[in-house]
XYZ file of C-alpha atoms in Angstrom:
459
model
C 27.617 85.085 150.954
C 30.763 83.135 151.677
C 29.029 80.283 153.481
C 26.685 79.703 150.554
C 29.534 79.656 148.061
C 31.597 77.476 150.362
C 28.791 74.938 150.532
C 29.055 74.558 146.768
C 32.836 74.506 146.384
C 33.704 73.076 149.734
C 33.769 75.089 152.933
C 37.014 73.620 154.231
C 38.794 74.129 150.907
C 37.914 77.838 150.861
C 39.246 78.387 154.364
C 42.337 76.341 153.586
C 43.160 78.373 150.462
C 42.732 81.637 152.361
C 45.132 80.485 155.083
C 47.626 79.189 152.506
C 47.598 82.596 150.787
C 48.381 84.253 154.126
C 51.315 82.018 155.035
C 52.679 81.920 151.479
C 52.744 85.725 151.407
C 54.547 85.825 154.755
C 57.135 83.252 153.663
C 57.768 85.237 150.467
C 58.588 88.271 152.573
C 55.555 90.371 151.717
C 54.886 92.956 154.495
C 52.557 91.586 157.139
C 49.707 94.047 156.576
C 49.672 93.293 152.824
C 49.732 89.548 153.522
C 46.666 89.905 155.740
C 44.884 92.067 153.185
C 45.711 89.588 150.398
C 44.037 86.793 152.325
C 41.070 89.041 153.145
C 40.704 90.070 149.496
C 40.558 86.411 148.501
C 37.463 85.995 150.664
C 36.024 89.293 149.378
C 36.468 88.324 145.712
C 35.800 84.596 145.832
C 33.357 84.586 148.716
C 31.487 87.791 148.023
C 32.212 89.278 151.471
C 30.949 92.866 151.476
C 33.960 95.218 151.966
C 31.618 98.063 152.924
C 30.925 96.136 156.130
C 34.503 95.071 156.863
C 36.192 98.479 156.442
C 34.054 100.292 159.046
C 34.545 97.328 161.376
C 38.339 97.572 161.082
C 38.319 101.340 161.635
C 36.034 100.969 164.651
C 38.333 98.328 166.177
C 41.475 100.479 165.982
C 39.677 103.545 167.378
C 39.613 102.244 170.949
C 41.386 104.281 173.649
C 43.276 101.206 174.884
C 45.512 101.369 171.799
C 46.597 104.932 172.658
C 48.983 103.333 175.140
C 51.096 101.805 172.364
C 52.376 105.027 170.689
C 52.835 106.617 174.125
C 55.016 103.726 175.298
C 56.958 103.934 172.022
C 57.639 107.621 172.720
C 58.626 106.816 176.326
C 61.109 104.221 175.072
C 62.639 106.716 172.660
C 62.995 109.300 175.421
C 64.642 106.699 177.678
C 67.143 105.874 174.964
C 68.043 109.411 173.918
C 67.821 110.856 177.434
C 70.422 108.439 178.908
C 67.794 107.029 181.277
C 68.504 103.438 180.204
C 72.256 104.051 180.561
C 71.823 105.084 184.220
C 69.826 101.934 184.958
C 72.588 99.834 183.425
C 75.236 101.671 185.467
C 73.423 100.855 188.693
C 73.034 97.140 187.918
C 76.735 97.026 186.998
C 77.656 97.909 190.582
C 75.926 94.769 191.812
C 77.203 92.210 189.321
C 80.145 93.870 187.546
C 82.677 91.702 189.393
C 81.017 88.394 188.397
C 82.263 86.463 185.362
C 79.385 86.917 182.969
C 78.184 89.931 184.950
C 77.654 92.040 181.842
C 75.260 89.366 180.626
C 73.253 89.692 183.849
C 73.206 93.466 183.357
C 71.922 92.977 179.814
C 69.192 90.561 180.919
C 67.880 92.781 183.714
C 68.149 95.940 181.602
C 66.225 94.355 178.712
C 63.502 93.242 181.113
C 63.126 96.743 182.592
C 63.499 98.705 179.357
C 61.386 96.286 177.349
C 58.570 96.474 179.884
C 58.282 100.226 179.326
C 58.703 100.298 175.547
C 56.842 97.070 174.815
C 58.977 96.632 171.698
C 61.606 93.922 171.345
C 63.252 95.705 168.405
C 63.502 99.014 170.293
C 64.910 97.197 173.335
C 67.476 95.345 171.251
C 68.556 98.521 169.471
C 68.830 100.655 172.621
C 70.380 98.175 175.064
C 72.531 96.700 172.280
C 74.033 100.082 171.419
C 74.982 100.542 175.075
C 76.128 97.013 175.916
C 77.951 95.820 172.795
C 80.880 98.259 173.263
C 81.152 97.097 176.900
C 81.069 93.454 175.833
C 83.819 94.127 173.325
C 86.065 95.883 175.861
C 85.619 92.960 178.275
C 86.446 90.330 175.595
C 83.071 88.592 175.691
C 82.387 86.166 172.800
C 80.573 88.128 170.115
C 78.187 85.341 169.130
C 77.210 84.705 172.744
C 76.472 88.392 173.378
C 74.383 88.772 170.230
C 72.403 85.609 171.066
C 71.852 86.776 174.645
C 70.558 90.162 173.539
C 68.174 88.601 171.034
C 66.898 86.163 173.685
C 66.403 88.830 176.361
C 65.020 91.618 174.157
C 61.640 89.864 174.124
C 61.371 89.806 177.929
C 59.320 92.983 177.604
C 56.429 90.791 176.406
C 56.343 89.199 179.854
C 57.310 92.054 182.169
C 54.381 94.498 182.291
C 53.296 96.941 181.076
C 53.506 95.027 177.817
C 52.148 96.141 174.448
C 51.478 92.517 173.543
C 49.242 92.068 176.585
C 47.410 95.284 175.716
C 46.729 93.869 172.244
C 45.771 90.476 173.694
C 43.287 92.115 176.056
C 41.933 94.293 173.251
C 41.363 91.462 170.795
C 40.339 88.860 173.373
C 38.034 91.025 175.478
C 40.026 90.428 178.655
C 41.104 92.665 181.528
C 44.370 94.456 180.726
C 45.483 94.380 184.361
C 44.707 90.649 184.685
C 46.754 89.922 181.553
C 49.628 92.005 182.944
C 49.580 90.107 186.231
C 49.453 86.710 184.492
C 52.852 87.220 182.849
C 54.809 88.565 185.836
C 55.862 85.274 187.453
C 56.788 83.532 184.155
C 58.707 86.688 183.202
C 60.688 86.745 186.449
C 61.467 83.028 186.176
C 62.639 83.404 182.572
C 64.763 86.472 183.396
C 66.460 84.553 186.217
C 67.010 81.454 184.080
C 68.606 83.406 181.222
C 70.909 85.268 183.626
C 72.007 82.014 185.285
C 72.485 80.265 181.932
C 74.627 83.160 180.730
C 76.962 82.847 183.725
C 77.124 79.056 183.452
C 78.008 79.168 179.748
C 80.840 81.658 180.400
C 82.159 80.103 183.609
C 85.339 78.693 181.997
C 86.057 81.577 179.627
C 89.339 83.012 180.884
C 89.475 85.707 178.212
C 86.726 87.726 179.860
C 87.959 90.765 181.764
C 86.164 91.022 185.098
C 85.961 94.268 187.058
C 88.043 93.840 190.225
C 87.741 95.389 193.676
C 90.821 97.453 192.852
C 89.024 98.985 189.869
C 86.169 100.003 192.148
C 88.634 101.435 194.690
C 90.372 103.428 191.955
C 87.030 104.840 190.860
C 86.284 105.781 194.461
C 89.610 107.596 194.760
C 88.900 109.519 191.575
C 85.496 110.367 192.957
C 86.885 111.640 196.233
C 89.355 113.895 194.412
C 86.683 115.663 192.393
C 83.745 116.016 194.802
C 83.421 118.556 197.613
C 84.340 117.536 201.158
C 80.741 117.372 202.319
C 80.086 114.572 199.787
C 83.122 112.437 200.618
C 81.101 110.374 203.061
C 79.241 108.898 200.078
C 80.864 106.006 198.231
C 81.091 105.607 194.470
C 78.273 103.043 194.599
C 75.957 105.422 196.415
C 76.682 108.074 193.846
C 75.742 105.639 191.088
C 72.593 104.788 193.006
C 71.777 108.446 193.436
C 72.224 109.049 189.719
C 69.928 106.139 188.909
C 67.105 107.142 191.289
C 65.275 109.377 188.755
C 65.552 106.602 186.152
C 64.295 103.960 188.590
C 61.279 106.066 189.477
C 59.970 105.725 185.938
C 59.020 102.006 186.077
C 57.958 102.464 189.708
C 55.510 105.222 188.770
C 54.173 103.322 185.746
C 53.770 99.937 187.447
C 52.681 101.403 190.771
C 50.046 103.551 189.074
C 48.644 100.619 187.105
C 48.590 98.035 189.909
C 47.260 100.444 192.537
C 44.343 101.292 190.272
C 45.241 104.991 190.204
C 45.903 104.924 186.451
C 44.793 102.903 183.475
C 47.579 101.543 181.196
C 46.866 104.360 178.726
C 47.155 106.998 181.445
C 50.308 105.360 182.783
C 51.822 105.508 179.297
C 51.070 109.223 179.136
C 52.580 109.798 182.578
C 55.732 107.898 181.532
C 56.202 110.321 178.621
C 55.611 113.364 180.822
C 58.098 112.030 183.381
C 60.792 110.939 180.909
C 60.854 114.290 179.133
C 62.221 116.510 181.952
C 64.378 113.706 183.400
C 66.122 113.097 180.082
C 66.399 116.753 179.160
C 67.188 118.534 182.458
C 68.484 115.917 184.907
C 70.584 113.639 182.676
C 70.948 116.270 179.932
C 71.049 113.642 177.216
C 67.839 114.626 175.438
C 68.083 117.529 173.021
C 65.386 119.293 171.039
C 66.668 117.491 167.958
C 66.533 114.183 169.783
C 62.967 114.903 170.893
C 62.004 115.713 167.307
C 63.553 112.456 166.049
C 61.779 110.507 168.786
C 58.416 111.937 167.787
C 59.040 111.191 164.096
C 60.032 107.592 164.918
C 56.968 107.179 167.149
C 54.587 108.526 164.496
C 56.121 106.265 161.842
C 55.952 103.198 164.086
C 52.395 104.002 165.171
C 51.222 104.405 161.583
C 52.700 101.039 160.629
C 51.179 99.369 163.697
C 47.725 100.833 163.074
C 47.687 99.736 159.427
C 48.736 96.270 160.529
C 46.064 96.178 163.266
C 43.418 97.273 160.757
C 44.365 94.460 158.359
C 44.525 91.918 161.205
C 41.133 92.977 162.540
C 39.472 92.617 159.137
C 40.970 89.179 158.502
C 40.234 87.964 162.039
C 36.623 89.097 161.680
C 36.257 87.116 158.451
C 37.692 84.026 160.151
C 35.307 84.424 163.100
C 32.291 84.959 160.822
C 33.134 81.760 158.976
C 33.548 79.840 162.241
C 37.220 79.034 161.735
C 37.741 78.418 165.509
C 35.204 75.599 165.437
C 36.798 74.180 162.292
C 40.216 74.191 163.990
C 38.729 72.633 167.101
C 37.267 69.797 165.040
C 40.661 69.215 163.425
C 42.347 69.178 166.849
C 39.703 66.834 168.266
C 40.246 64.501 165.313
C 43.857 64.144 166.479
C 43.214 64.030 170.231
C 40.587 65.082 172.752
C 43.139 65.359 175.526
C 43.359 68.937 176.828
C 47.131 68.804 177.303
C 47.781 67.395 173.826
C 45.659 70.186 172.322
C 47.633 72.774 174.310
C 50.840 71.233 172.980
C 49.590 71.573 169.391
C 48.504 75.174 170.012
C 51.962 75.935 171.372
C 53.576 74.614 168.194
C 51.151 76.667 166.087
C 51.925 79.894 167.980
C 55.696 79.344 167.869
C 55.510 78.937 164.082
C 53.321 82.040 163.904
C 55.917 83.954 165.947
C 58.644 82.798 163.559
C 56.791 84.077 160.493
C 55.525 87.467 161.679
C 56.140 90.100 164.317
C 54.695 89.629 167.790
C 51.940 92.271 167.443
C 50.599 90.803 164.196
C 50.716 87.241 165.508
C 48.912 88.218 168.708
C 46.116 90.117 166.944
C 45.577 87.322 164.400
C 45.772 84.355 166.776
C 43.939 85.645 169.849
C 40.350 85.923 168.530
C 40.694 82.582 166.746
C 42.242 80.632 169.629
C 40.328 82.002 172.624
C 37.080 80.140 171.699
C 39.149 76.961 171.384
C 40.881 77.268 174.758
C 37.594 78.142 176.460
C 36.058 75.027 174.922
C 38.770 72.831 176.472
C 38.561 74.589 179.852
C 41.595 76.911 179.836
C 41.254 80.300 181.524
C 41.803 83.163 179.023
C 43.931 84.990 181.619
C 46.169 81.927 181.884
C 46.266 81.780 178.090
C 47.618 85.368 178.027
C 50.862 84.131 179.582
C 50.992 81.159 177.186
C 50.630 83.492 174.184
C 53.372 85.837 175.432
C 55.918 83.056 176.027
C 55.131 81.355 172.699
C 55.436 84.495 170.593
C 58.645 85.502 172.337
C 60.095 82.055 171.670
C 58.994 82.186 168.031
C 60.813 85.500 167.501
C 64.190 83.901 168.326
C 63.670 80.386 166.927
C 65.672 79.573 163.759
C 65.442 79.481 160.804
C 63.293 82.640 160.604
C 64.160 84.289 163.962
C 63.816 87.980 163.024
C 65.422 89.163 166.263
C 68.513 87.006 165.692
C 69.170 88.701 162.371
C 68.634 92.157 163.891
C 71.018 91.350 166.742
C 73.569 90.014 164.262
C 73.291 93.217 162.259
C 73.809 95.456 165.282
C 76.645 93.440 166.818
C 78.358 92.430 163.543
C 78.399 88.849 164.852
C 78.078 86.003 162.289
C 74.834 84.051 162.554
C 76.696 80.728 162.786
C 78.423 81.920 165.976
C 75.045 82.796 167.469
C 73.280 79.492 166.819
C 74.829 77.377 169.598
C 74.223 79.873 172.453
C 70.770 80.659 171.058
C 69.799 76.979 171.127
C 71.102 76.736 174.715
C 68.942 79.669 175.777
C 65.932 78.154 173.996
C 66.324 74.567 175.252
C 67.297 75.343 178.863
C 65.545 78.685 179.305
C 62.552 79.363 177.090
C 61.175 75.825 176.645
C 61.142 74.938 180.399
C 59.313 78.204 181.137
C 56.842 77.500 178.308
C 56.144 74.009 179.659
C 55.606 75.241 183.206
C 53.487 78.194 182.073
C 51.304 75.966 179.893
C 50.755 73.046 182.247
C 50.838 74.761 185.666
C 47.997 77.315 185.518
C 48.547 78.367 189.130
C 51.827 79.980 188.095
C 50.062 82.502 185.871
C 46.823 82.796 187.816
C 48.298 83.309 191.294
C 48.609 87.113 191.074
C 45.346 87.707 189.148
C 43.519 85.648 191.780
C 45.307 87.339 194.671
C 44.840 90.927 193.490
C 41.779 90.847 191.247
C 39.953 87.738 192.437
C 40.048 86.092 188.993
C 38.414 82.643 189.090
């Protein structure tokens, strides 16, 4: 077995080589699942780990019903995009903040938080909201680099605003309550959403090139509305019409979140209900979803689900090997050799998770890190529910932190904005938005534990 061989060649050296293989493969751009499998194969070949034991374990891990929620939320996100549901939400928010300089940025932030919470995918959120908002930004003369940086920074808000796929994976791998993990991220998510919206307005406060919607524009729209609607509807203003149009779209997150938090539905059931609800709303109420669009959505969901499941299988196998070889205790000894202070160890874990988020996608990083780090944080007295919020903020920050920053490059590709124009606003959002929230989330446990204690009685 591996431990016997490691005793001869050096236990620490074996673990170190396996980890180096993993990170080297990721840096070279090898797909995440293959990088995990490469590291696992090293232990199988050099350490004589029996693959006949690991393969059934990986298949058993990905067969849980909790993971059914992920493809269902992916489908729901696709239906929201193609059924114009997201567009109606954006139209409603625009009525509130359209006349503020930087108002489109507020719309983007709030829309990403709502849409991302349903889809659970930062890439899907960036693609959908970006395709809607970038033309509006361009018409209003917003700086291209600022808009692309804002969208990249807000697309990951779905990790914090439940229901979140990352929290489902965290609960699955860490053996925690899904609802408790959802509740832990709500307050940090709201704080971060508010901070990013305020930062956006502050950064654009002196930009005179931005075209702001005036009261006269709203009045002109009202006049056009009055000319085309029947007399019995003239008593309604343009705003109320926008609100009325958005009501079916707004019911979707209300039904999903209300069902989960009331205990009526599990997250998996809520994901199924969101698909059932989005289908007729997008097809018959907003008339944006076609049979072809539904077909494309299903194909995209199946493709994404297949990729996610392969990745989860590889992560589960590698994580199991690390746990069997007591890697958490090895890491804890290394951390204790640097400092025994709980807050210093949390600081080092934050750095580790940010780097992990820079190198791989959020799902992979969560599945790999959670089973390894939970024994460590329990050893130093950190509540695993509190740690759920720490993981979500760290991985979100890692996804937008240069030089890797996968979401920055995706946003640049969609918006056609040069990366160099995005760096300054991105750093502003990181330094004055993400990092303060990470510090507060890490070192003020009451922030994350307030709702789980209030609703679920978590200790």
